[in-house]
PDB file of C-alpha atoms and ligand atoms in Angstrom:
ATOM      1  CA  UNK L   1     -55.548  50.402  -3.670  1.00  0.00           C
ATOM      2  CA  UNK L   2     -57.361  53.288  -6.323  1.00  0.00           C
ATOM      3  CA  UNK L   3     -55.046  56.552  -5.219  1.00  0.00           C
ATOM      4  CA  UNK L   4     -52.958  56.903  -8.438  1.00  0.00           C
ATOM      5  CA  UNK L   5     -49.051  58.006  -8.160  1.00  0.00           C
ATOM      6  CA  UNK L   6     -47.174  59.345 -10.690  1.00  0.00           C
ATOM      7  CA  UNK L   7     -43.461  58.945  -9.675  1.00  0.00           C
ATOM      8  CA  UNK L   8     -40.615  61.757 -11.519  1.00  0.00           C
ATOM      9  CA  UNK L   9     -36.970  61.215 -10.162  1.00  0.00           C
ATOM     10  CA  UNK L  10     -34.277  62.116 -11.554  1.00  0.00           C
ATOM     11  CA  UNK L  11     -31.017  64.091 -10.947  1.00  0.00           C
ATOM     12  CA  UNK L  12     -30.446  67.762  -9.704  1.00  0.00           C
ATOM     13  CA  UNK L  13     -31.886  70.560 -11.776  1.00  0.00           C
ATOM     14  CA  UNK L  14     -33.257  68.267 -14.503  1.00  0.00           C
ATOM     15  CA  UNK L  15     -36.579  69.921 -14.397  1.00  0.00           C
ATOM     16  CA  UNK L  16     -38.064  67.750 -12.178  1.00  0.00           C
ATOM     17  CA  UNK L  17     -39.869  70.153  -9.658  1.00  0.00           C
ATOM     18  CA  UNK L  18     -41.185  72.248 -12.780  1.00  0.00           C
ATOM     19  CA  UNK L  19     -42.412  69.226 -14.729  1.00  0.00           C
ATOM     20  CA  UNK L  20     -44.393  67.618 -11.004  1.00  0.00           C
ATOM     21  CA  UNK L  21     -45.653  71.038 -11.116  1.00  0.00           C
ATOM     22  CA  UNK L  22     -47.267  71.376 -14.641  1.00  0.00           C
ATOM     23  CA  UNK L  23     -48.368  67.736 -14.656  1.00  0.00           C
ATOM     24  CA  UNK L  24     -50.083  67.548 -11.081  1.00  0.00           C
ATOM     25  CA  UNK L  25     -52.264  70.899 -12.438  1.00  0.00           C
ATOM     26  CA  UNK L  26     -53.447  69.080 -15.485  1.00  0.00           C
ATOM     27  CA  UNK L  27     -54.985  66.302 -13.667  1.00  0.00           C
ATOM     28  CA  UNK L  28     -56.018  68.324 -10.825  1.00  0.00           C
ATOM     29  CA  UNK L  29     -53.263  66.052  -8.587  1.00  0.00           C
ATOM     30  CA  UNK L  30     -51.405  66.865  -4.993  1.00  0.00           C
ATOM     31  CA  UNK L  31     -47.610  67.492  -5.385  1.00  0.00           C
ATOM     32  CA  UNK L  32     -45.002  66.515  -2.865  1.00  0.00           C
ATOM     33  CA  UNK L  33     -41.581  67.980  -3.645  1.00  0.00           C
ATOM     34  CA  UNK L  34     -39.619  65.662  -1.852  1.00  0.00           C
ATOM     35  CA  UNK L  35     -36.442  67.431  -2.131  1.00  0.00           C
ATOM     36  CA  UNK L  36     -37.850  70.357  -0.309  1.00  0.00           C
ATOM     37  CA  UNK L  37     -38.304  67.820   3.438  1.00  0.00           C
ATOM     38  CA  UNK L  38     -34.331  67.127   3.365  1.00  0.00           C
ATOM     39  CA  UNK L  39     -33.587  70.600   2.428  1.00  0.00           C
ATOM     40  CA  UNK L  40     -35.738  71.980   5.068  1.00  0.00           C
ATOM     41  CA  UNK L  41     -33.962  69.517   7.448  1.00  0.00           C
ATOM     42  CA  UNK L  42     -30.672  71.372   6.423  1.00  0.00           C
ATOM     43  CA  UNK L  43     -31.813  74.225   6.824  1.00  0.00           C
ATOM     44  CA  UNK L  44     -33.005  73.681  10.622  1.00  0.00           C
ATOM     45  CA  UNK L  45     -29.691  71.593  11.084  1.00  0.00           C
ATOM     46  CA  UNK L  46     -27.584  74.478   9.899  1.00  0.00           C
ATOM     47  CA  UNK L  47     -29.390  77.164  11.977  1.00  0.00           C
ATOM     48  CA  UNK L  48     -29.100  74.913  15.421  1.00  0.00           C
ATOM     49  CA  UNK L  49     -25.509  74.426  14.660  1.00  0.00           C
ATOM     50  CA  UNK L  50     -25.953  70.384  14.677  1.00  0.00           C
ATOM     51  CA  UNK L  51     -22.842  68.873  13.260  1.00  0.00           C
ATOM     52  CA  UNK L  52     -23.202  66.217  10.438  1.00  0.00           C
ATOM     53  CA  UNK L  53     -21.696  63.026  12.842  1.00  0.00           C
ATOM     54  CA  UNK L  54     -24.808  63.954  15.130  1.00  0.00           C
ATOM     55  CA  UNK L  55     -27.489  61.451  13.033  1.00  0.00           C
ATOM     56  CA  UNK L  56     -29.921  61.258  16.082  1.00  0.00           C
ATOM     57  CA  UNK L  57     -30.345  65.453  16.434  1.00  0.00           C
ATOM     58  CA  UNK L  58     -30.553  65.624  12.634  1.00  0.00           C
ATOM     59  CA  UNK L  59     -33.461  63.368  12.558  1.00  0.00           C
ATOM     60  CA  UNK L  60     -34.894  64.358  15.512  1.00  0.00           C
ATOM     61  CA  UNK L  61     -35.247  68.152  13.512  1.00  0.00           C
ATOM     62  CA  UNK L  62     -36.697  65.862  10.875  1.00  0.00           C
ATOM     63  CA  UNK L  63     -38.952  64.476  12.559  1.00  0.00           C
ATOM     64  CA  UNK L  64     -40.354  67.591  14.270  1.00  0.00           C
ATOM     65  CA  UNK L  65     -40.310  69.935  11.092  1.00  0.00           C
ATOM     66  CA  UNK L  66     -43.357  71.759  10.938  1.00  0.00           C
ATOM     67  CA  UNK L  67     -43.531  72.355   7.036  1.00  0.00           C
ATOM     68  CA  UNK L  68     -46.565  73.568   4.893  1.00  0.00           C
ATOM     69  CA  UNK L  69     -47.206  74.234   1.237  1.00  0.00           C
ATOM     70  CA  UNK L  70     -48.857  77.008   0.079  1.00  0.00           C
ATOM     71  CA  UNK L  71     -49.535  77.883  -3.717  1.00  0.00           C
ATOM     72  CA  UNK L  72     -45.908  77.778  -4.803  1.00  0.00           C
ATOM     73  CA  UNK L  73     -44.337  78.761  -1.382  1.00  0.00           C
ATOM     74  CA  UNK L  74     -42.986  76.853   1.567  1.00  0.00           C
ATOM     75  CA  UNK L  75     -43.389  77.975   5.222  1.00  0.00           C
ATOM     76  CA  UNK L  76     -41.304  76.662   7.906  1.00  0.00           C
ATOM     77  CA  UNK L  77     -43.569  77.391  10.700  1.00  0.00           C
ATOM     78  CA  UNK L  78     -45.275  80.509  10.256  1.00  0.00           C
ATOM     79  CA  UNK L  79     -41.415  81.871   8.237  1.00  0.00           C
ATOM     80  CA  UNK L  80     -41.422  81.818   4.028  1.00  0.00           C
ATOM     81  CA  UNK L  81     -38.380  79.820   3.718  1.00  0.00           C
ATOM     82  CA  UNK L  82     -38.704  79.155  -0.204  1.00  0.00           C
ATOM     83  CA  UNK L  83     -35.907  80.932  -0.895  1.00  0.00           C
ATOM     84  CA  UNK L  84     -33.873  79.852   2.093  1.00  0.00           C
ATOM     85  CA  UNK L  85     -34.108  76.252   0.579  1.00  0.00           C
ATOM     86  CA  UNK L  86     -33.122  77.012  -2.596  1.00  0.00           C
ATOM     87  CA  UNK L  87     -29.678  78.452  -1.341  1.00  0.00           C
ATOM     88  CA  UNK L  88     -26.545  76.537  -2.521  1.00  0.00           C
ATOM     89  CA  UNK L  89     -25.110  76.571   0.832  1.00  0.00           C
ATOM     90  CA  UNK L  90     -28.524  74.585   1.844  1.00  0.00           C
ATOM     91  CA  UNK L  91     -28.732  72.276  -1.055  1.00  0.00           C
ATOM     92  CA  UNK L  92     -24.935  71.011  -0.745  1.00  0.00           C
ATOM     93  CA  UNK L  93     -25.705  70.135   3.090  1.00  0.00           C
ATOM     94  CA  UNK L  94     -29.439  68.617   2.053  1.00  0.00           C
ATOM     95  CA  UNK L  95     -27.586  65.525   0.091  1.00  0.00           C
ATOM     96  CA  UNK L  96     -25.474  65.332   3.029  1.00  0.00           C
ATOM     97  CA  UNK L  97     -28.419  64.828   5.524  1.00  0.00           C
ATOM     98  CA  UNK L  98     -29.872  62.799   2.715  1.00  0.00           C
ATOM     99  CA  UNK L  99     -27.638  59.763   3.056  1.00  0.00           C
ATOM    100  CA  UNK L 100     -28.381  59.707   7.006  1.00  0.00           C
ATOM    101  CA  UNK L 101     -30.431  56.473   7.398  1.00  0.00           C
ATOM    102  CA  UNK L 102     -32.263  57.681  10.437  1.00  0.00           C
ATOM    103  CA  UNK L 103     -33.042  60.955   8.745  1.00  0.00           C
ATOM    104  CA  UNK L 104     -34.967  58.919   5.820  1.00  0.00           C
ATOM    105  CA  UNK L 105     -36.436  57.229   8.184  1.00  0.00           C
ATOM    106  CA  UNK L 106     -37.995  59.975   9.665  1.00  0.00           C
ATOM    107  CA  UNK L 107     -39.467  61.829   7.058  1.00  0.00           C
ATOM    108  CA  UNK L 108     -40.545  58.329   5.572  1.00  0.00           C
ATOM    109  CA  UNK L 109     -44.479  58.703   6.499  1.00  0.00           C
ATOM    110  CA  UNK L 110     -44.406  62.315   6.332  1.00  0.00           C
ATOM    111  CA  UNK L 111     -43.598  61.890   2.470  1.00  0.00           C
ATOM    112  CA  UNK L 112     -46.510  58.538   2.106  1.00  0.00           C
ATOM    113  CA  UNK L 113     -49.230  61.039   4.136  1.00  0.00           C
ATOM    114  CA  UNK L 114     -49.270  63.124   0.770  1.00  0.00           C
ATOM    115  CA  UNK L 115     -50.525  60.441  -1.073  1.00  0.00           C
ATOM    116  CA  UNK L 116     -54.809  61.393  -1.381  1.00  0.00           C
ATOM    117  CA  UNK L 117     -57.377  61.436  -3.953  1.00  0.00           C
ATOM    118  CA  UNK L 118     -57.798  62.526  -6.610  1.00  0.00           C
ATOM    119  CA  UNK L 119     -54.174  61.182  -7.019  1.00  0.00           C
ATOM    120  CA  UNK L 120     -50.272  62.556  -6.413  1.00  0.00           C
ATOM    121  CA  UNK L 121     -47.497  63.335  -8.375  1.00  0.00           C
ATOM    122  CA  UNK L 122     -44.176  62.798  -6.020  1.00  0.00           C
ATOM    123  CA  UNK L 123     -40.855  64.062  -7.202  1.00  0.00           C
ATOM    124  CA  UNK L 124     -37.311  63.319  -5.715  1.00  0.00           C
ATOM    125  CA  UNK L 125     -34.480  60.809  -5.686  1.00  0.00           C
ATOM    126  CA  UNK L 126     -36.553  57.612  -4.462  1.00  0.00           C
ATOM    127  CA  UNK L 127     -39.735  58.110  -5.099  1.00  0.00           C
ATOM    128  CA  UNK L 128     -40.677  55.231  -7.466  1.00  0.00           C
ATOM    129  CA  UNK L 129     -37.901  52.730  -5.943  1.00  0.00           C
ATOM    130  CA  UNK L 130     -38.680  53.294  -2.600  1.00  0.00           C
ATOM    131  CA  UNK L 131     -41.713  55.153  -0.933  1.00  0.00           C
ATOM    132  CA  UNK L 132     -44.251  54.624  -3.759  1.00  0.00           C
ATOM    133  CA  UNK L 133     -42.920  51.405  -5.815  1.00  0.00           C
ATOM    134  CA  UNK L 134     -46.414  50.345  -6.326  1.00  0.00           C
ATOM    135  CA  UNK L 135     -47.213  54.091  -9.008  1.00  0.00           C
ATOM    136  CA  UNK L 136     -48.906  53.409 -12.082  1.00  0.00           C
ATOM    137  CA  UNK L 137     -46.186  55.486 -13.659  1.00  0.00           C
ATOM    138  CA  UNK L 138     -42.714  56.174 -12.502  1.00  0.00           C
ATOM    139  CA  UNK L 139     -40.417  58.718 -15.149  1.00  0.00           C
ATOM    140  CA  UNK L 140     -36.608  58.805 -14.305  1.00  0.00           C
ATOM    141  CA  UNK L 141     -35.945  62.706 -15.527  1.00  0.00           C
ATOM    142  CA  UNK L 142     -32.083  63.700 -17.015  1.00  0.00           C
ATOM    143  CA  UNK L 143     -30.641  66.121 -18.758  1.00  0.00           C
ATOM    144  CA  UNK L 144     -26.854  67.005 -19.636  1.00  0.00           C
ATOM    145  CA  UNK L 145     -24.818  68.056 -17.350  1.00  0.00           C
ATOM    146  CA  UNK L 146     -24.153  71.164 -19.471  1.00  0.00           C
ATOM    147  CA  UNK L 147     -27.919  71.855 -19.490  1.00  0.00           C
ATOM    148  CA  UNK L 148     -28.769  71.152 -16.147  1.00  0.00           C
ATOM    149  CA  UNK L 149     -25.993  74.168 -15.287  1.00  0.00           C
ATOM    150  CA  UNK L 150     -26.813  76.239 -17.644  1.00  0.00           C
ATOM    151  CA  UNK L 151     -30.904  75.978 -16.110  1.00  0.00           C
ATOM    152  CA  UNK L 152     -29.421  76.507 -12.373  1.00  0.00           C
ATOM    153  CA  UNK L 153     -27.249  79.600 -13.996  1.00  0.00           C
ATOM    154  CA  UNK L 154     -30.676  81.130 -15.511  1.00  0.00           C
ATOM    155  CA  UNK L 155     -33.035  80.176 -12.585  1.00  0.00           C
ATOM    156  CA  UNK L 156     -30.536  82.332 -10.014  1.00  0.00           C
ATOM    157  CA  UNK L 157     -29.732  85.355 -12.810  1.00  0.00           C
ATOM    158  CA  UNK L 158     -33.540  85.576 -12.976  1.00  0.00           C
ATOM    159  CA  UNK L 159     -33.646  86.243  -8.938  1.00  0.00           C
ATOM    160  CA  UNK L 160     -30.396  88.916  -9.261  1.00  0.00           C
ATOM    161  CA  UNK L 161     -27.667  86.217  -7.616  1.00  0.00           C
ATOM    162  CA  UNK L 162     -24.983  86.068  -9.790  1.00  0.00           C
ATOM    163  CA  UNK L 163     -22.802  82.737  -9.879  1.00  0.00           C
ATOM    164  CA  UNK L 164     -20.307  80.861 -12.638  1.00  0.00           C
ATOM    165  CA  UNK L 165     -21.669  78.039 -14.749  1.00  0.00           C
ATOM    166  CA  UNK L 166     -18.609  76.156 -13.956  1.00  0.00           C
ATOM    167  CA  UNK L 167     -18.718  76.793 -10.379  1.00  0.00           C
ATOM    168  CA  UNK L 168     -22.510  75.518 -10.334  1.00  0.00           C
ATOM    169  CA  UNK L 169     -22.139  72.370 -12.752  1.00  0.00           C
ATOM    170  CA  UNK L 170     -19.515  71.241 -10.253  1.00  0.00           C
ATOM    171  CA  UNK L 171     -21.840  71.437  -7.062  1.00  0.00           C
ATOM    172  CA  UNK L 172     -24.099  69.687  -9.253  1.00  0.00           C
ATOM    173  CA  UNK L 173     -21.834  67.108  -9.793  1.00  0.00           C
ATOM    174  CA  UNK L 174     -20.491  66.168  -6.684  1.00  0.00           C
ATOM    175  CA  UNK L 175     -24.347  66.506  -5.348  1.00  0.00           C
ATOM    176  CA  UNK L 176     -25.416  63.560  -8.043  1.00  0.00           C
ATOM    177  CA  UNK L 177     -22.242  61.460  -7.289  1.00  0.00           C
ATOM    178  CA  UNK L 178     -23.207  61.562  -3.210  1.00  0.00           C
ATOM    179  CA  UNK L 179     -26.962  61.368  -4.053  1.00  0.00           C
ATOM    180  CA  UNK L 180     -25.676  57.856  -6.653  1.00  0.00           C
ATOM    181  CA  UNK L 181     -23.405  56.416  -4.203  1.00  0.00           C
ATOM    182  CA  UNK L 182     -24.814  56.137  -0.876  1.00  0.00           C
ATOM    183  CA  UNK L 183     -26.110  53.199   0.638  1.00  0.00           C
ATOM    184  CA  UNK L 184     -29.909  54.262   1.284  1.00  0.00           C
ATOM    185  CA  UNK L 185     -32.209  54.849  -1.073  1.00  0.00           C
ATOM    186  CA  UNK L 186     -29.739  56.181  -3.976  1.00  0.00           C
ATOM    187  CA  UNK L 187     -30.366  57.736  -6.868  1.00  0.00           C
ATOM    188  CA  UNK L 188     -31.105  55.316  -9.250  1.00  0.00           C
ATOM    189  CA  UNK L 189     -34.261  54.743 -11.906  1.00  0.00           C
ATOM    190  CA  UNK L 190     -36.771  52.147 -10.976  1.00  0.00           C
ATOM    191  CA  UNK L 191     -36.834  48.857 -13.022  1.00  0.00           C
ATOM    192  CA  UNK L 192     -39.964  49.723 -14.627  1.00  0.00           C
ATOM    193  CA  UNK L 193     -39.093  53.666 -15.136  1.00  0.00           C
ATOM    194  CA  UNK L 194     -39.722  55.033 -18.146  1.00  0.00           C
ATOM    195  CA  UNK L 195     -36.295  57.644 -18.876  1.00  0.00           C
ATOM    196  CA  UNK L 196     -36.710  60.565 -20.023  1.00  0.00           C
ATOM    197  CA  UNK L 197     -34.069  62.942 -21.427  1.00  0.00           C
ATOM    198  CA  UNK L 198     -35.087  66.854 -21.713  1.00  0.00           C
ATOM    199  CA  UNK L 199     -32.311  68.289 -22.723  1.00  0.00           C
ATOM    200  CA  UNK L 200     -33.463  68.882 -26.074  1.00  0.00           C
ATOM    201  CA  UNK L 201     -36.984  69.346 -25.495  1.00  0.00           C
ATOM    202  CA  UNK L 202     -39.372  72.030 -24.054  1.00  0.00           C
ATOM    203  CA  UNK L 203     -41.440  71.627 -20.675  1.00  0.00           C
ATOM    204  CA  UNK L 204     -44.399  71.812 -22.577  1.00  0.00           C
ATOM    205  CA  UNK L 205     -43.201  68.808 -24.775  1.00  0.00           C
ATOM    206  CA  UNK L 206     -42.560  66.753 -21.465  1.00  0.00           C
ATOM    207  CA  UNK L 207     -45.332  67.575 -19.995  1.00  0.00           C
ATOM    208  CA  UNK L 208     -47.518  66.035 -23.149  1.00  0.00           C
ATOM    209  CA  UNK L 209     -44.638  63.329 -23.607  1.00  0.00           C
ATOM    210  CA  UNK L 210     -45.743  62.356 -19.582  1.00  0.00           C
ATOM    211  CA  UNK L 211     -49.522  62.922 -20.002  1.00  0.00           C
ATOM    212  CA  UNK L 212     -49.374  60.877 -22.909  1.00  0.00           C
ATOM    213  CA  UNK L 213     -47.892  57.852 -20.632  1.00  0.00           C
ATOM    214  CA  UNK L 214     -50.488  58.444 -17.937  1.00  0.00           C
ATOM    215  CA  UNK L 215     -53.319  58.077 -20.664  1.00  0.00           C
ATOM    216  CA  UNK L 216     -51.884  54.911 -21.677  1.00  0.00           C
ATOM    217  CA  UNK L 217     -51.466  53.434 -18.646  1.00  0.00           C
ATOM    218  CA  UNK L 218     -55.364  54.647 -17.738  1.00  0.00           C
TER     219      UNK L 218
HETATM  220  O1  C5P R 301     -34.625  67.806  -5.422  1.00  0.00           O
HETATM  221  P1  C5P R 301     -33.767  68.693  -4.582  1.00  0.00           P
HETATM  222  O2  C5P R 301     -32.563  69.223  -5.303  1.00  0.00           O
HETATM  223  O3  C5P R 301     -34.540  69.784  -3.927  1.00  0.00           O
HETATM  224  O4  C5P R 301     -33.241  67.749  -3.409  1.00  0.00           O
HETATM  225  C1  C5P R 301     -32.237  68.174  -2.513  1.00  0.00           C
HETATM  226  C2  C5P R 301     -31.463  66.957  -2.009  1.00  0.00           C
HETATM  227  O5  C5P R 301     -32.325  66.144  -1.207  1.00  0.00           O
HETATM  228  C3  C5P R 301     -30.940  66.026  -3.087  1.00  0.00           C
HETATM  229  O6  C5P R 301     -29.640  66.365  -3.525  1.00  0.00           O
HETATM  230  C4  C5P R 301     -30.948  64.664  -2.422  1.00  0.00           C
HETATM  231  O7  C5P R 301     -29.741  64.427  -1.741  1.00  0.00           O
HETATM  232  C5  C5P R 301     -32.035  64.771  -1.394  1.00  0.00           C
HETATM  233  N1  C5P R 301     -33.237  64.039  -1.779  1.00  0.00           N
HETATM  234  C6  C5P R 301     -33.280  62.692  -1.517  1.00  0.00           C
HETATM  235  N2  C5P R 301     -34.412  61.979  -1.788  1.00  0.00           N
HETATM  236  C7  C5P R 301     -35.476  62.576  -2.331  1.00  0.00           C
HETATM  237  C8  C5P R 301     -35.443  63.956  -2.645  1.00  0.00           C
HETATM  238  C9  C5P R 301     -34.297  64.665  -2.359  1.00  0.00           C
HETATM  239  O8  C5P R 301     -32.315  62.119  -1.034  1.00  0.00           O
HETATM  240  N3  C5P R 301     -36.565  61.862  -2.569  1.00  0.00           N
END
């Protein structure tokens, strides 16, 4: 059918939220930051004290999370958790409810419902591989390791939390390896993804690199 998807996955910090973002306001698109469903779920599953063996509570929280959007911020029922879900603490335990099957299950239509016209940009893990395979353009997003550490180390400096490069590139790490390595719907680029490395480049370069794509593909 005519609702256009732009697909951007792509490890941790590699800019992928920021680029979904910038892109999505050029063309006038919806967003859906994927990342921020399972992190919400981890969230909930950490404040009801549900253990990681229990797969059926932590989908049934899934399932039953009332999340909303709004202009930059996320609300988890009527609280502004956008910073809750961008603690560490919440974003180590989000790859870990990640790689529950019956947790992807349940936010699976949740995540298609965002697709509407004029069009959506969708950024995660499995966005062009499995919940929109059919996008007219899919982008797999990396950076260094380095870089993608050194971003994190900014992005929480800028908000007054202090924390060690080191410390973060290995959370990073060990995030990507369990985000690569499980069964469901890992981490991997689409066959027809187009890569894209920012490491060197600025987010105004990829954001003309990707528009440049789209118009192609148009
Ligand atoms: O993108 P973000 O870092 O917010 O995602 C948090 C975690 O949610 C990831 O480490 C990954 O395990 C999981 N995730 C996923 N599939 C997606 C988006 C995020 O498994 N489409």
């Amino acid at each position: 059918d005519s609702i256009p998807v732009i697909t951007i996955d792509g490890p941790s910090a590699s800019g992928k939220g920021t680029l979904a973002d910038l892109v999505a306001a050029k063309l006038g698109y919806w967003v859906l930051d994927s990342g921020a469903l399972y992190r919400a779920t981890a969230l909930a599953s950490l404040r009801a004290g549900v253990s990681l063996d229990n797969e059926h509570d932590i989908a049934a929280l899934a399932s039953q999370l009332d999340l909303h959007f709004e202009g930059g911020q996320v609300f988890l029922g009527h609280e502004d958790v956008t910073h809750a879900l961008r603690d560490e603490t919440v974003g180590a335990m989000s790859s870990k409810v990640a790689a529950l099957p019956a947790v992807r299950l349940a936010l699976h239509s949740l995540q298609l419902a965002f697709r509407r016209l004029p069009g959506l940009v969708a950024d995660g893990r499995d966005m062009g591989t499995m919940l929109f395979p059919q996008a007219g353009l899919k982008v797999f997003l990396t950076a260094s390791a380095a870089t993608r550490a050194e971003r994190r180390h900014k992005q929480l400096i800028s908000k007054g939390i202090s924390a060690s490069i080191a410390d973060l590139r290995e959370d990073l790490e060990a995030r990507d390896l369990r985000d690569q390595s499980r069964k469901v719907s890992p981490l991997k680029p689409a066959a027809d993804a187009l890569m894209l490395d920012n490491s060197s480049q600025t987010i105004e370069e990829s954001v003309d690199l990707v528009l440049s794509w789209w118009a192609d593909r148009r």
